[in-house]
A tleap script that builds the chain and sets N, CA, C and O, in Angstrom:
source leaprc.protein.ff14SB
mol = sequence {
  NMET LYS GLU LEU SER ALA GLY GLY HIE VAL
  ARG ILE ALA LEU GLU CYS GLU LYS LYS SER
  LYS LYS SER THR PRO PRO GLU GLY GLY ASN
  VAL SER LEU LEU GLU GLU ALA MET TRP THR
  ALA TYR VAL ASN GLY ARG ARG VAL GLY TYR
  ALA VAL ARG ARG GLU ALA SER GLU GLY ASP
  LEU ALA VAL MET GLN LEU LEU SER THR VAL
  SER VAL GLY VAL GLY VAL LEU PRO GLY ASP
  VAL VAL ASP ALA PRO ALA GLY ALA GLU ALA
  ASP GLY GLU VAL ALA TYR MET ARG ALA GLY
  PHE ASP ARG VAL VAL GLY SER LYS ASP SER
  GLU SER PHE TYR MET ILE ASN PRO VAL GLY
  GLY ALA GLY GLY GLY THR GLU LEU SER ILE
  PHE LEU VAL ARG CVAL
}
set mol.1.N position { 17.396 -13.624 -3.797 }
set mol.1.CA position { 16.611 -13.939 -4.958 }
set mol.1.C position { 16.763 -15.406 -5.343 }
set mol.1.O position { 15.824 -16.017 -5.855 }
set mol.2.N position { 17.950 -15.977 -5.097 }
set mol.2.CA position { 18.121 -17.374 -5.497 }
set mol.2.C position { 17.226 -18.301 -4.680 }
set mol.2.O position { 16.808 -19.347 -5.178 }
set mol.3.N position { 16.925 -17.934 -3.427 }
set mol.3.CA position { 16.021 -18.750 -2.619 }
set mol.3.C position { 14.618 -18.743 -3.211 }
set mol.3.O position { 13.932 -19.765 -3.204 }
set mol.4.N position { 14.192 -17.592 -3.722 }
set mol.4.CA position { 12.868 -17.500 -4.333 }
set mol.4.C position { 12.797 -18.297 -5.623 }
set mol.4.O position { 11.793 -18.956 -5.890 }
set mol.5.N position { 13.861 -18.244 -6.433 }
set mol.5.CA position { 13.837 -18.955 -7.709 }
set mol.5.C position { 13.943 -20.458 -7.527 }
set mol.5.O position { 13.549 -21.213 -8.417 }
set mol.6.N position { 14.465 -20.911 -6.394 }
set mol.6.CA position { 14.588 -22.348 -6.143 }
set mol.6.C position { 13.238 -22.973 -5.806 }
set mol.6.O position { 13.108 -24.197 -5.797 }
set mol.7.N position { 12.246 -22.153 -5.532 }
set mol.7.CA position { 10.909 -22.659 -5.207 }
set mol.7.C position { 10.773 -22.908 -3.723 }
set mol.7.O position { 11.745 -22.821 -2.974 }
set mol.8.N position { 9.570 -23.216 -3.307 }
set mol.8.CA position { 9.313 -23.452 -1.894 }
set mol.8.C position { 9.045 -22.163 -1.156 }
set mol.8.O position { 8.904 -21.099 -1.759 }
set mol.9.N position { 8.978 -22.270 0.144 }
set mol.9.CA position { 8.645 -21.141 1.008 }
set mol.9.C position { 9.918 -20.436 1.467 }
set mol.9.O position { 10.870 -21.090 1.893 }
set mol.10.N position { 9.939 -19.124 1.382 }
set mol.10.CA position { 11.083 -18.343 1.847 }
set mol.10.C position { 10.640 -17.518 3.050 }
set mol.10.O position { 9.635 -16.809 3.003 }
set mol.11.N position { 11.415 -17.626 4.128 }
set mol.11.CA position { 11.146 -16.862 5.345 }
set mol.11.C position { 12.305 -15.900 5.578 }
set mol.11.O position { 13.458 -16.309 5.714 }
set mol.12.N position { 11.975 -14.626 5.619 }
set mol.12.CA position { 12.972 -13.602 5.915 }
set mol.12.C position { 12.656 -13.072 7.308 }
set mol.12.O position { 11.543 -12.612 7.565 }
set mol.13.N position { 13.629 -13.135 8.198 }
set mol.13.CA position { 13.455 -12.617 9.556 }
set mol.13.C position { 14.447 -11.486 9.765 }
set mol.13.O position { 15.639 -11.633 9.491 }
set mol.14.N position { 13.952 -10.369 10.247 }
set mol.14.CA position { 14.791 -9.232 10.590 }
set mol.14.C position { 14.650 -9.002 12.083 }
set mol.14.O position { 13.553 -8.752 12.583 }
set mol.15.N position { 15.775 -9.087 12.797 }
set mol.15.CA position { 15.771 -8.922 14.250 }
set mol.15.C position { 16.559 -7.681 14.628 }
set mol.15.O position { 17.624 -7.411 14.073 }
set mol.16.N position { 16.023 -6.931 15.577 }
set mol.16.CA position { 16.761 -5.802 16.139 }
set mol.16.C position { 16.716 -5.931 17.651 }
set mol.16.O position { 15.884 -6.653 18.201 }
set mol.17.N position { 17.610 -5.232 18.309 }
set mol.17.CA position { 17.690 -5.324 19.763 }
set mol.17.C position { 16.781 -4.302 20.418 }
set mol.17.O position { 16.619 -3.184 19.929 }
set mol.18.N position { 16.185 -4.711 21.545 }
set mol.18.CA position { 15.414 -3.766 22.351 }
set mol.18.C position { 16.383 -2.783 22.974 }
set mol.18.O position { 17.478 -3.155 23.395 }
set mol.19.N position { 15.979 -1.544 23.031 }
set mol.19.CA position { 16.795 -0.524 23.682 }
set mol.19.C position { 16.527 -0.577 25.177 }
set mol.19.O position { 15.405 -0.835 25.612 }
set mol.20.N position { 17.570 -0.328 25.956 }
set mol.20.CA position { 17.373 -0.291 27.408 }
set mol.20.C position { 16.588 0.965 27.770 }
set mol.20.O position { 16.511 1.906 26.981 }
set mol.21.N position { 16.014 0.973 28.953 }
set mol.21.CA position { 15.232 2.133 29.411 }
set mol.21.C position { 16.086 3.403 29.407 }
set mol.21.O position { 15.575 4.501 29.183 }
set mol.22.N position { 17.399 3.247 29.658 }
set mol.22.CA position { 18.297 4.398 29.722 }
set mol.22.C position { 18.512 5.017 28.345 }
set mol.22.O position { 18.764 6.217 28.241 }
set mol.23.N position { 18.413 4.207 27.281 }
set mol.23.CA position { 18.738 4.709 25.951 }
set mol.23.C position { 17.510 5.115 25.137 }
set mol.23.O position { 17.611 5.271 23.921 }
set mol.24.N position { 16.356 5.288 25.777 }
set mol.24.CA position { 15.173 5.722 25.045 }
set mol.24.C position { 15.348 7.170 24.611 }
set mol.24.O position { 16.072 7.925 25.260 }
set mol.25.N position { 14.695 7.566 23.523 }
set mol.25.CA position { 14.847 8.938 23.030 }
set mol.25.C position { 14.407 9.963 24.070 }
set mol.25.O position { 13.523 9.680 24.878 }
set mol.26.N position { 15.014 11.156 24.060 }
set mol.26.CA position { 14.669 12.181 25.038 }
set mol.26.C position { 13.214 12.634 24.927 }
set mol.26.O position { 12.656 13.146 25.897 }
set mol.27.N position { 12.591 12.456 23.763 }
set mol.27.CA position { 11.193 12.839 23.591 }
set mol.27.C position { 10.294 11.961 24.445 }
set mol.27.O position { 9.130 12.298 24.664 }
set mol.28.N position { 10.815 10.843 24.928 }
set mol.28.CA position { 10.055 9.963 25.793 }
set mol.28.C position { 9.330 8.848 25.063 }
set mol.28.O position { 8.883 7.895 25.700 }
set mol.29.N position { 9.199 8.938 23.741 }
set mol.29.CA position { 8.479 7.918 22.987 }
set mol.29.C position { 9.388 6.792 22.538 }
set mol.29.O position { 10.589 6.983 22.344 }
set mol.30.N position { 8.804 5.622 22.377 }
set mol.30.CA position { 9.561 4.498 21.847 }
set mol.30.C position { 9.593 4.581 20.329 }
set mol.30.O position { 8.703 5.167 19.713 }
set mol.31.N position { 10.613 3.997 19.734 }
set mol.31.CA position { 10.728 3.964 18.288 }
set mol.31.C position { 9.803 2.872 17.761 }
set mol.31.O position { 9.799 1.753 18.273 }
set mol.32.N position { 9.024 3.201 16.740 }
set mol.32.CA position { 8.158 2.218 16.094 }
set mol.32.C position { 9.020 1.102 15.505 }
set mol.32.O position { 10.162 1.337 15.110 }
set mol.33.N position { 8.477 -0.095 15.449 }
set mol.33.CA position { 9.234 -1.235 14.926 }
set mol.33.C position { 9.712 -0.970 13.498 }
set mol.33.O position { 10.845 -1.308 13.157 }
set mol.34.N position { 8.867 -0.372 12.666 }
set mol.34.CA position { 9.246 -0.088 11.280 }
set mol.34.C position { 10.233 1.070 11.164 }
set mol.34.O position { 10.778 1.302 10.085 }
set mol.35.N position { 10.472 1.798 12.250 }
set mol.35.CA position { 11.416 2.913 12.250 }
set mol.35.C position { 12.813 2.498 12.716 }
set mol.35.O position { 13.736 3.311 12.677 }
set mol.36.N position { 12.981 1.259 13.151 }
set mol.36.CA position { 14.295 0.790 13.612 }
set mol.36.C position { 15.311 0.920 12.481 }
set mol.36.O position { 14.978 0.706 11.315 }
set mol.37.N position { 16.543 1.268 12.823 }
set mol.37.CA position { 17.552 1.556 11.810 }
set mol.37.C position { 18.407 0.352 11.417 }
set mol.37.O position { 18.819 0.258 10.261 }
set mol.38.N position { 18.686 -0.564 12.332 }
set mol.38.CA position { 19.633 -1.654 12.063 }
set mol.38.C position { 19.009 -2.992 12.419 }
set mol.38.O position { 18.385 -3.138 13.469 }
set mol.39.N position { 19.183 -3.968 11.536 }
set mol.39.CA position { 18.590 -5.292 11.700 }
set mol.39.C position { 19.617 -6.379 11.409 }
set mol.39.O position { 20.508 -6.191 10.581 }
set mol.40.N position { 19.494 -7.507 12.085 }
set mol.40.CA position { 20.227 -8.713 11.708 }
set mol.40.C position { 19.282 -9.502 10.814 }
set mol.40.O position { 18.124 -9.716 11.173 }
set mol.41.N position { 19.766 -9.937 9.650 }
set mol.41.CA position { 18.904 -10.584 8.654 }
set mol.41.C position { 19.142 -12.089 8.602 }
set mol.41.O position { 20.279 -12.557 8.644 }
set mol.42.N position { 18.041 -12.838 8.512 }
set mol.42.CA position { 18.060 -14.293 8.381 }
set mol.42.C position { 17.178 -14.681 7.199 }
set mol.42.O position { 16.113 -14.096 7.002 }
set mol.43.N position { 17.611 -15.659 6.418 }
set mol.43.CA position { 16.790 -16.219 5.344 }
set mol.43.C position { 16.675 -17.706 5.600 }
set mol.43.O position { 17.678 -18.417 5.649 }
set mol.44.N position { 15.447 -18.174 5.763 }
set mol.44.CA position { 15.170 -19.582 6.070 }
set mol.44.C position { 15.996 -20.075 7.255 }
set mol.44.O position { 16.516 -21.190 7.241 }
set mol.45.N position { 16.111 -19.232 8.277 }
set mol.45.CA position { 16.798 -19.604 9.507 }
set mol.45.C position { 18.302 -19.453 9.485 }
set mol.45.O position { 18.952 -19.679 10.505 }
set mol.46.N position { 18.875 -19.077 8.355 }
set mol.46.CA position { 20.324 -18.930 8.233 }
set mol.46.C position { 20.685 -17.443 8.241 }
set mol.46.O position { 20.141 -16.655 7.468 }
set mol.47.N position { 21.602 -17.079 9.121 }
set mol.47.CA position { 22.021 -15.678 9.207 }
set mol.47.C position { 22.750 -15.291 7.921 }
set mol.47.O position { 23.682 -15.971 7.492 }
set mol.48.N position { 22.305 -14.178 7.309 }
set mol.48.CA position { 22.895 -13.762 6.043 }
set mol.48.C position { 23.567 -12.397 6.113 }
set mol.48.O position { 24.182 -11.964 5.138 }
set mol.49.N position { 23.462 -11.717 7.239 }
set mol.49.CA position { 24.117 -10.419 7.361 }
set mol.49.C position { 23.241 -9.408 8.064 }
set mol.49.O position { 22.510 -9.734 9.000 }
set mol.50.N position { 23.327 -8.169 7.596 }
set mol.50.CA position { 22.611 -7.070 8.231 }
set mol.50.C position { 21.752 -6.334 7.211 }
set mol.50.O position { 22.016 -6.373 6.009 }
set mol.51.N position { 20.735 -5.673 7.704 }
set mol.51.CA position { 19.880 -4.814 6.891 }
set mol.51.C position { 19.822 -3.456 7.575 }
set mol.51.O position { 19.813 -3.368 8.802 }
set mol.52.N position { 19.781 -2.404 6.775 }
set mol.52.CA position { 19.760 -1.050 7.306 }
set mol.52.C position { 18.583 -0.301 6.687 }
set mol.52.O position { 18.364 -0.360 5.477 }
set mol.53.N position { 17.837 0.395 7.521 }
set mol.53.CA position { 16.731 1.210 7.026 }
set mol.53.C position { 17.314 2.438 6.351 }
set mol.53.O position { 18.245 3.056 6.869 }
set mol.54.N position { 16.766 2.795 5.191 }
set mol.54.CA position { 17.230 3.989 4.486 }
set mol.54.C position { 16.079 4.605 3.712 }
set mol.54.O position { 15.063 3.957 3.462 }
set mol.55.N position { 16.250 5.855 3.340 }
set mol.55.CA position { 15.261 6.547 2.520 }
set mol.55.C position { 15.432 6.098 1.071 }
set mol.55.O position { 16.532 5.735 0.655 }
set mol.56.N position { 14.355 6.124 0.316 }
set mol.56.CA position { 14.407 5.749 -1.099 }
set mol.56.C position { 15.207 6.790 -1.875 }
set mol.56.O position { 15.017 7.993 -1.698 }
set mol.57.N position { 16.108 6.311 -2.741 }
set mol.57.CA position { 16.903 7.211 -3.576 }
set mol.57.C position { 16.090 7.588 -4.819 }
set mol.57.O position { 15.001 7.057 -5.039 }
set mol.58.N position { 16.618 8.495 -5.618 }
set mol.58.CA position { 15.936 8.865 -6.861 }
set mol.58.C position { 15.825 7.664 -7.792 }
set mol.58.O position { 14.814 7.503 -8.475 }
set mol.59.N position { 16.858 6.814 -7.827 }
set mol.59.CA position { 16.811 5.605 -8.646 }
set mol.59.C position { 15.735 4.644 -8.170 }
set mol.59.O position { 15.029 4.044 -8.980 }
set mol.60.N position { 15.609 4.497 -6.845 }
set mol.60.CA position { 14.556 3.645 -6.280 }
set mol.60.C position { 13.178 4.158 -6.683 }
set mol.60.O position { 12.315 3.384 -7.097 }
set mol.61.N position { 12.978 5.467 -6.557 }
set mol.61.CA position { 11.690 6.068 -6.894 }
set mol.61.C position { 11.381 5.918 -8.380 }
set mol.61.O position { 10.224 5.726 -8.756 }
set mol.62.N position { 12.413 6.006 -9.233 }
set mol.62.CA position { 12.211 5.827 -10.676 }
set mol.62.C position { 11.748 4.405 -10.988 }
set mol.62.O position { 10.866 4.209 -11.825 }
set mol.63.N position { 12.340 3.413 -10.319 }
set mol.63.CA position { 11.923 2.022 -10.525 }
set mol.63.C position { 10.486 1.832 -10.051 }
set mol.63.O position { 9.693 1.185 -10.736 }
set mol.64.N position { 10.140 2.383 -8.893 }
set mol.64.CA position { 8.766 2.250 -8.391 }
set mol.64.C position { 7.766 2.913 -9.335 }
set mol.64.O position { 6.671 2.391 -9.547 }
set mol.65.N position { 8.136 4.056 -9.898 }
set mol.65.CA position { 7.261 4.731 -10.857 }
set mol.65.C position { 7.099 3.878 -12.112 }
set mol.65.O position { 5.994 3.758 -12.641 }
set mol.66.N position { 8.176 3.296 -12.584 }
set mol.66.CA position { 8.135 2.447 -13.775 }
set mol.66.C position { 7.230 1.237 -13.563 }
set mol.66.O position { 6.543 0.797 -14.484 }
set mol.67.N position { 7.236 0.702 -12.342 }
set mol.67.CA position { 6.445 -0.496 -12.036 }
set mol.67.C position { 5.057 -0.175 -11.483 }
set mol.67.O position { 4.351 -1.079 -11.035 }
set mol.68.N position { 4.659 1.083 -11.507 }
set mol.68.CA position { 3.375 1.458 -10.902 }
set mol.68.C position { 2.185 0.781 -11.573 }
set mol.68.O position { 1.152 0.596 -10.929 }
set mol.69.N position { 2.295 0.407 -12.836 }
set mol.69.CA position { 1.179 -0.252 -13.525 }
set mol.69.C position { 1.178 -1.761 -13.337 }
set mol.69.O position { 0.223 -2.431 -13.730 }
set mol.70.N position { 2.228 -2.301 -12.746 }
set mol.70.CA position { 2.303 -3.744 -12.499 }
set mol.70.C position { 1.588 -4.033 -11.185 }
set mol.70.O position { 1.948 -3.479 -10.147 }
set mol.71.N position { 0.575 -4.899 -11.223 }
set mol.71.CA position { -0.136 -5.216 -9.982 }
set mol.71.C position { 0.491 -6.415 -9.279 }
set mol.71.O position { 0.615 -6.416 -8.054 }
set mol.72.N position { 0.884 -7.425 -10.032 }
set mol.72.CA position { 1.522 -8.615 -9.474 }
set mol.72.C position { 2.527 -9.110 -10.497 }
set mol.72.O position { 2.219 -9.198 -11.685 }
set mol.73.N position { 3.736 -9.435 -10.037 }
set mol.73.CA position { 4.711 -9.988 -10.965 }
set mol.73.C position { 6.108 -10.028 -10.403 }
set mol.73.O position { 6.416 -9.407 -9.385 }
set mol.74.N position { 6.944 -10.775 -11.092 }
set mol.74.CA position { 8.356 -10.914 -10.752 }
set mol.74.C position { 9.127 -10.798 -12.049 }
set mol.74.O position { 8.698 -11.327 -13.075 }
set mol.75.N position { 10.255 -10.114 -12.019 }
set mol.75.CA position { 11.031 -9.996 -13.237 }
set mol.75.C position { 12.332 -9.270 -13.021 }
set mol.75.O position { 12.741 -8.997 -11.893 }
set mol.76.N position { 12.978 -8.961 -14.140 }
set mol.76.CA position { 14.253 -8.248 -14.127 }
set mol.76.C position { 14.160 -7.115 -15.137 }
set mol.76.O position { 13.793 -7.328 -16.293 }
set mol.77.N position { 14.495 -5.917 -14.695 }
set mol.77.CA position { 14.550 -4.769 -15.590 }
set mol.77.C position { 15.980 -4.629 -16.091 }
set mol.77.O position { 16.910 -4.614 -15.284 }
set mol.78.N position { 16.181 -4.526 -17.404 }
set mol.78.CA position { 17.544 -4.358 -17.927 }
set mol.78.C position { 18.119 -3.005 -17.528 }
set mol.78.O position { 17.383 -2.044 -17.303 }
set mol.79.N position { 19.430 -2.945 -17.445 }
set mol.79.CA position { 20.112 -1.742 -16.995 }
set mol.79.C position { 19.880 -0.528 -17.867 }
set mol.79.O position { 19.958 0.599 -17.378 }
set mol.80.N position { 19.592 -0.727 -19.167 }
set mol.80.CA position { 19.398 0.427 -20.042 }
set mol.80.C position { 18.012 1.059 -19.891 }
set mol.80.O position { 17.759 2.124 -20.454 }
set mol.81.N position { 17.118 0.422 -19.145 }
set mol.81.CA position { 15.773 0.966 -18.944 }
set mol.81.C position { 15.753 1.988 -17.814 }
set mol.81.O position { 15.072 3.010 -17.911 }
set mol.82.N position { 16.494 1.718 -16.747 }
set mol.82.CA position { 16.518 2.616 -15.586 }
set mol.82.C position { 17.947 2.803 -15.117 }
set mol.82.O position { 18.816 1.967 -15.367 }
set mol.83.N position { 18.177 3.923 -14.427 }
set mol.83.CA position { 19.445 4.081 -13.721 }
set mol.83.C position { 19.384 3.141 -12.540 }
set mol.83.O position { 18.435 3.182 -11.757 }
set mol.84.N position { 20.395 2.290 -12.404 }
set mol.84.CA position { 20.370 1.281 -11.347 }
set mol.84.C position { 20.375 1.942 -9.976 }
set mol.84.O position { 21.262 2.742 -9.678 }
set mol.85.N position { 19.382 1.614 -9.130 }
set mol.85.CA position { 19.366 2.153 -7.771 }
set mol.85.C position { 20.381 1.448 -6.888 }
set mol.85.O position { 21.012 0.475 -7.302 }
set mol.86.N position { 20.531 1.946 -5.670 }
set mol.86.CA position { 21.431 1.315 -4.701 }
set mol.86.C position { 21.000 -0.124 -4.489 }
set mol.86.O position { 19.807 -0.399 -4.365 }
set mol.87.N position { 21.950 -1.042 -4.447 }
set mol.87.CA position { 21.637 -2.449 -4.217 }
set mol.87.C position { 21.409 -3.244 -5.488 }
set mol.87.O position { 21.135 -4.442 -5.415 }
set mol.88.N position { 21.512 -2.614 -6.655 }
set mol.88.CA position { 21.295 -3.328 -7.912 }
set mol.88.C position { 22.505 -4.190 -8.243 }
set mol.88.O position { 23.595 -3.980 -7.711 }
set mol.89.N position { 22.303 -5.151 -9.114 }
set mol.89.CA position { 23.387 -6.027 -9.551 }
set mol.89.C position { 24.459 -5.210 -10.269 }
set mol.89.O position { 24.197 -4.089 -10.707 }
set mol.90.N position { 25.663 -5.767 -10.391 }
set mol.90.CA position { 26.791 -5.062 -10.988 }
set mol.90.C position { 26.532 -4.690 -12.448 }
set mol.90.O position { 27.011 -3.653 -12.907 }
set mol.91.N position { 25.784 -5.514 -13.187 }
set mol.91.CA position { 25.533 -5.229 -14.597 }
set mol.91.C position { 24.384 -4.245 -14.790 }
set mol.91.O position { 23.980 -3.982 -15.923 }
set mol.92.N position { 23.859 -3.703 -13.705 }
set mol.92.CA position { 22.815 -2.700 -13.786 }
set mol.92.C position { 21.406 -3.239 -13.817 }
set mol.92.O position { 20.458 -2.456 -13.766 }
set mol.93.N position { 21.229 -4.545 -13.900 }
set mol.93.CA position { 19.890 -5.114 -13.902 }
set mol.93.C position { 19.253 -4.964 -12.528 }
set mol.93.O position { 19.938 -5.023 -11.506 }
set mol.94.N position { 17.945 -4.771 -12.511 }
set mol.94.CA position { 17.213 -4.613 -11.261 }
set mol.94.C position { 16.136 -5.686 -11.196 }
set mol.94.O position { 15.224 -5.712 -12.023 }
set mol.95.N position { 16.246 -6.573 -10.209 }
set mol.95.CA position { 15.221 -7.599 -10.008 }
set mol.95.C position { 14.104 -6.996 -9.167 }
set mol.95.O position { 14.358 -6.209 -8.255 }
set mol.96.N position { 12.864 -7.370 -9.481 }
set mol.96.CA position { 11.742 -6.854 -8.711 }
set mol.96.C position { 10.717 -7.947 -8.451 }
set mol.96.O position { 10.630 -8.933 -9.182 }
set mol.97.N position { 9.948 -7.746 -7.392 }
set mol.97.CA position { 8.814 -8.607 -7.078 }
set mol.97.C position { 7.714 -7.693 -6.571 }
set mol.97.O position { 7.916 -6.918 -5.636 }
set mol.98.N position { 6.565 -7.789 -7.189 }
set mol.98.CA position { 5.432 -6.946 -6.798 }
set mol.98.C position { 4.276 -7.862 -6.441 }
set mol.98.O position { 3.879 -8.706 -7.243 }
set mol.99.N position { 3.737 -7.702 -5.245 }
set mol.99.CA position { 2.639 -8.554 -4.782 }
set mol.99.C position { 1.917 -7.854 -3.647 }
set mol.99.O position { 2.388 -6.847 -3.119 }
set mol.100.N position { 0.772 -8.398 -3.282 }
set mol.100.CA position { 0.056 -7.926 -2.110 }
set mol.100.C position { 0.522 -8.701 -0.890 }
set mol.100.O position { 0.918 -9.861 -1.000 }
set mol.101.N position { 0.477 -8.064 0.269 }
set mol.101.CA position { 0.902 -8.711 1.506 }
set mol.101.C position { -0.160 -8.522 2.577 }
set mol.101.O position { -0.768 -7.456 2.678 }
set mol.102.N position { -0.379 -9.560 3.375 }
set mol.102.CA position { -1.187 -9.447 4.584 }
set mol.102.C position { -0.252 -9.051 5.714 }
set mol.102.O position { 0.816 -9.641 5.873 }
set mol.103.N position { -0.646 -8.055 6.500 }
set mol.103.CA position { 0.167 -7.598 7.630 }
set mol.103.C position { -0.480 -8.090 8.918 }
set mol.103.O position { -1.681 -7.925 9.127 }
set mol.104.N position { 0.336 -8.697 9.779 }
set mol.104.CA position { -0.138 -9.180 11.072 }
set mol.104.C position { 0.736 -8.544 12.150 }
set mol.104.O position { 1.953 -8.728 12.159 }
set mol.105.N position { 0.108 -7.794 13.059 }
set mol.105.CA position { 0.832 -7.172 14.167 }
set mol.105.C position { 0.654 -8.062 15.383 }
set mol.105.O position { -0.456 -8.213 15.894 }
set mol.106.N position { 1.758 -8.655 15.852 }
set mol.106.CA position { 1.705 -9.514 17.025 }
set mol.106.C position { 1.738 -8.716 18.314 }
set mol.106.O position { 0.989 -8.997 19.250 }
set mol.107.N position { 2.611 -7.719 18.358 }
set mol.107.CA position { 2.761 -6.835 19.514 }
set mol.107.C position { 3.556 -5.626 19.047 }
set mol.107.O position { 3.843 -5.486 17.858 }
set mol.108.N position { 3.915 -4.745 19.989 }
set mol.108.CA position { 4.732 -3.590 19.596 }
set mol.108.C position { 6.131 -4.016 19.171 }
set mol.108.O position { 6.869 -3.232 18.574 }
set mol.109.N position { 6.497 -5.264 19.480 }
set mol.109.CA position { 7.828 -5.765 19.151 }
set mol.109.C position { 7.827 -6.842 18.073 }
set mol.109.O position { 8.866 -7.456 17.832 }
set mol.110.N position { 6.702 -7.089 17.419 }
set mol.110.CA position { 6.695 -8.093 16.348 }
set mol.110.C position { 5.594 -7.808 15.326 }
set mol.110.O position { 4.445 -7.532 15.673 }
set mol.111.N position { 5.986 -7.885 14.065 }
set mol.111.CA position { 5.056 -7.761 12.945 }
set mol.111.C position { 5.489 -8.761 11.887 }
set mol.111.O position { 6.661 -9.131 11.810 }
set mol.112.N position { 4.546 -9.191 11.083 }
set mol.112.CA position { 4.883 -10.084 9.982 }
set mol.112.C position { 4.071 -9.714 8.757 }
set mol.112.O position { 2.974 -9.163 8.854 }
set mol.113.N position { 4.634 -10.029 7.605 }
set mol.113.CA position { 4.001 -9.776 6.320 }
set mol.113.C position { 4.012 -11.084 5.537 }
set mol.113.O position { 5.055 -11.722 5.388 }
set mol.114.N position { 2.837 -11.476 5.038 }
set mol.114.CA position { 2.705 -12.716 4.281 }
set mol.114.C position { 2.267 -12.372 2.866 }
set mol.114.O position { 1.244 -11.716 2.668 }
set mol.115.N position { 3.046 -12.816 1.879 }
set mol.115.CA position { 2.710 -12.529 0.495 }
set mol.115.C position { 1.414 -13.228 0.114 }
set mol.115.O position { 1.228 -14.411 0.395 }
set mol.116.N position { 0.525 -12.487 -0.526 }
set mol.116.CA position { -0.723 -13.052 -1.016 }
set mol.116.C position { -0.465 -13.547 -2.431 }
set mol.116.O position { -0.143 -12.760 -3.321 }
set mol.117.N position { -0.607 -14.837 -2.635 }
set mol.117.CA position { -0.371 -15.419 -3.949 }
set mol.117.C position { -1.711 -15.596 -4.655 }
set mol.117.O position { -2.486 -16.477 -4.281 }
set mol.118.N position { -2.005 -14.769 -5.679 }
set mol.118.CA position { -3.310 -14.846 -6.328 }
set mol.118.C position { -3.529 -16.134 -7.116 }
set mol.118.O position { -4.674 -16.506 -7.376 }
set mol.119.N position { -2.465 -16.816 -7.496 }
set mol.119.CA position { -2.577 -18.043 -8.276 }
set mol.119.C position { -2.777 -19.250 -7.376 }
set mol.119.O position { -3.283 -20.278 -7.826 }
set mol.120.N position { -2.399 -19.144 -6.151 }
set mol.120.CA position { -2.538 -20.268 -5.227 }
set mol.120.C position { -1.205 -20.859 -4.843 }
set mol.120.O position { -1.047 -21.337 -3.720 }
set mol.121.N position { -0.237 -20.842 -5.747 }
set mol.121.CA position { 1.108 -21.318 -5.438 }
set mol.121.C position { 1.160 -22.771 -5.035 }
set mol.121.O position { 0.186 -23.509 -5.182 }
set mol.122.N position { 2.306 -23.172 -4.526 }
set mol.122.CA position { 2.520 -24.557 -4.104 }
set mol.122.C position { 1.681 -24.846 -2.875 }
set mol.122.O position { 1.923 -24.275 -1.811 }
set mol.123.N position { 0.716 -25.711 -3.004 }
set mol.123.CA position { -0.111 -26.083 -1.866 }
set mol.123.C position { -1.063 -24.993 -1.417 }
set mol.123.O position { -1.697 -25.123 -0.370 }
set mol.124.N position { -1.179 -23.901 -2.200 }
set mol.124.CA position { -2.094 -22.827 -1.856 }
set mol.124.C position { -1.595 -21.905 -0.762 }
set mol.124.O position { -2.304 -20.972 -0.385 }
set mol.125.N position { -0.398 -22.134 -0.237 }
set mol.125.CA position { 0.113 -21.299 0.846 }
set mol.125.C position { 0.936 -20.142 0.340 }
set mol.125.O position { 1.129 -19.970 -0.864 }
set mol.126.N position { 1.421 -19.346 1.283 }
set mol.126.CA position { 2.268 -18.220 0.913 }
set mol.126.C position { 3.655 -18.727 0.549 }
set mol.126.O position { 4.105 -19.753 1.059 }
set mol.127.N position { 4.322 -18.007 -0.328 }
set mol.127.CA position { 5.668 -18.377 -0.743 }
set mol.127.C position { 6.726 -17.511 -0.084 }
set mol.127.O position { 7.904 -17.866 -0.070 }
set mol.128.N position { 6.310 -16.375 0.463 }
set mol.128.CA position { 7.252 -15.454 1.089 }
set mol.128.C position { 6.639 -14.897 2.365 }
set mol.128.O position { 5.514 -14.396 2.358 }
set mol.129.N position { 7.381 -14.987 3.450 }
set mol.129.CA position { 6.972 -14.409 4.729 }
set mol.129.C position { 8.117 -13.555 5.247 }
set mol.129.O position { 9.281 -13.953 5.186 }
set mol.130.N position { 7.777 -12.378 5.756 }
set mol.130.CA position { 8.776 -11.472 6.314 }
set mol.130.C position { 8.387 -11.195 7.761 }
set mol.130.O position { 7.264 -10.779 8.044 }
set mol.131.N position { 9.322 -11.429 8.669 }
set mol.131.CA position { 9.076 -11.247 10.098 }
set mol.131.C position { 9.981 -10.142 10.623 }
set mol.131.O position { 11.183 -10.147 10.355 }
set mol.132.N position { 9.422 -9.203 11.363 }
set mol.132.CA position { 10.181 -8.150 12.029 }
set mol.132.C position { 10.022 -8.366 13.523 }
set mol.132.O position { 8.905 -8.374 14.040 }
set mol.133.N position { 11.152 -8.544 14.225 }
set mol.133.CA position { 11.098 -8.872 15.648 }
set mol.133.C position { 12.122 -8.040 16.404 }
set mol.133.O position { 13.277 -7.924 15.994 }
set mol.134.N position { 11.680 -7.468 17.511 }
set mol.134.CA position { 12.589 -6.758 18.416 }
set mol.134.C position { 12.826 -7.689 19.594 }
set mol.134.O position { 11.889 -8.022 20.321 }
set mol.135.N position { 14.095 -8.119 19.793 }
set mol.135.CA position { 14.423 -9.081 20.857 }
set mol.135.C position { 15.321 -8.459 21.904 }
set mol.135.O position { 15.696 -9.124 22.870 }
savepdb mol mol.pdb
quit
């Protein structure tokens, strides 16, 4: 979040490893890129750790329901408004960003999402890009 508040363009890259032919699922199908479970995370080219795919918790769903009327915006929900979902700050506050994204599929091993900025933003370009790559 601090990269977003500092202004400029933020690039988030999530990389996962290709599975060898021997380790493909017994069903014979490949795992969809969005179904991958473990990712190495980079922000603006700097490795920041790992990301793990998970199902939405009840707290996550409550926050999404609360924000269902918000079409575009960024903010912080105080801890007394919602039960803090997994990944929330220690004081219970939940930061959120709601926007439209353009999805670009490069191949079965790469997809990207570009935030659509309705105001135009700095230089009229996107402020947030998310890249998913299987290497």
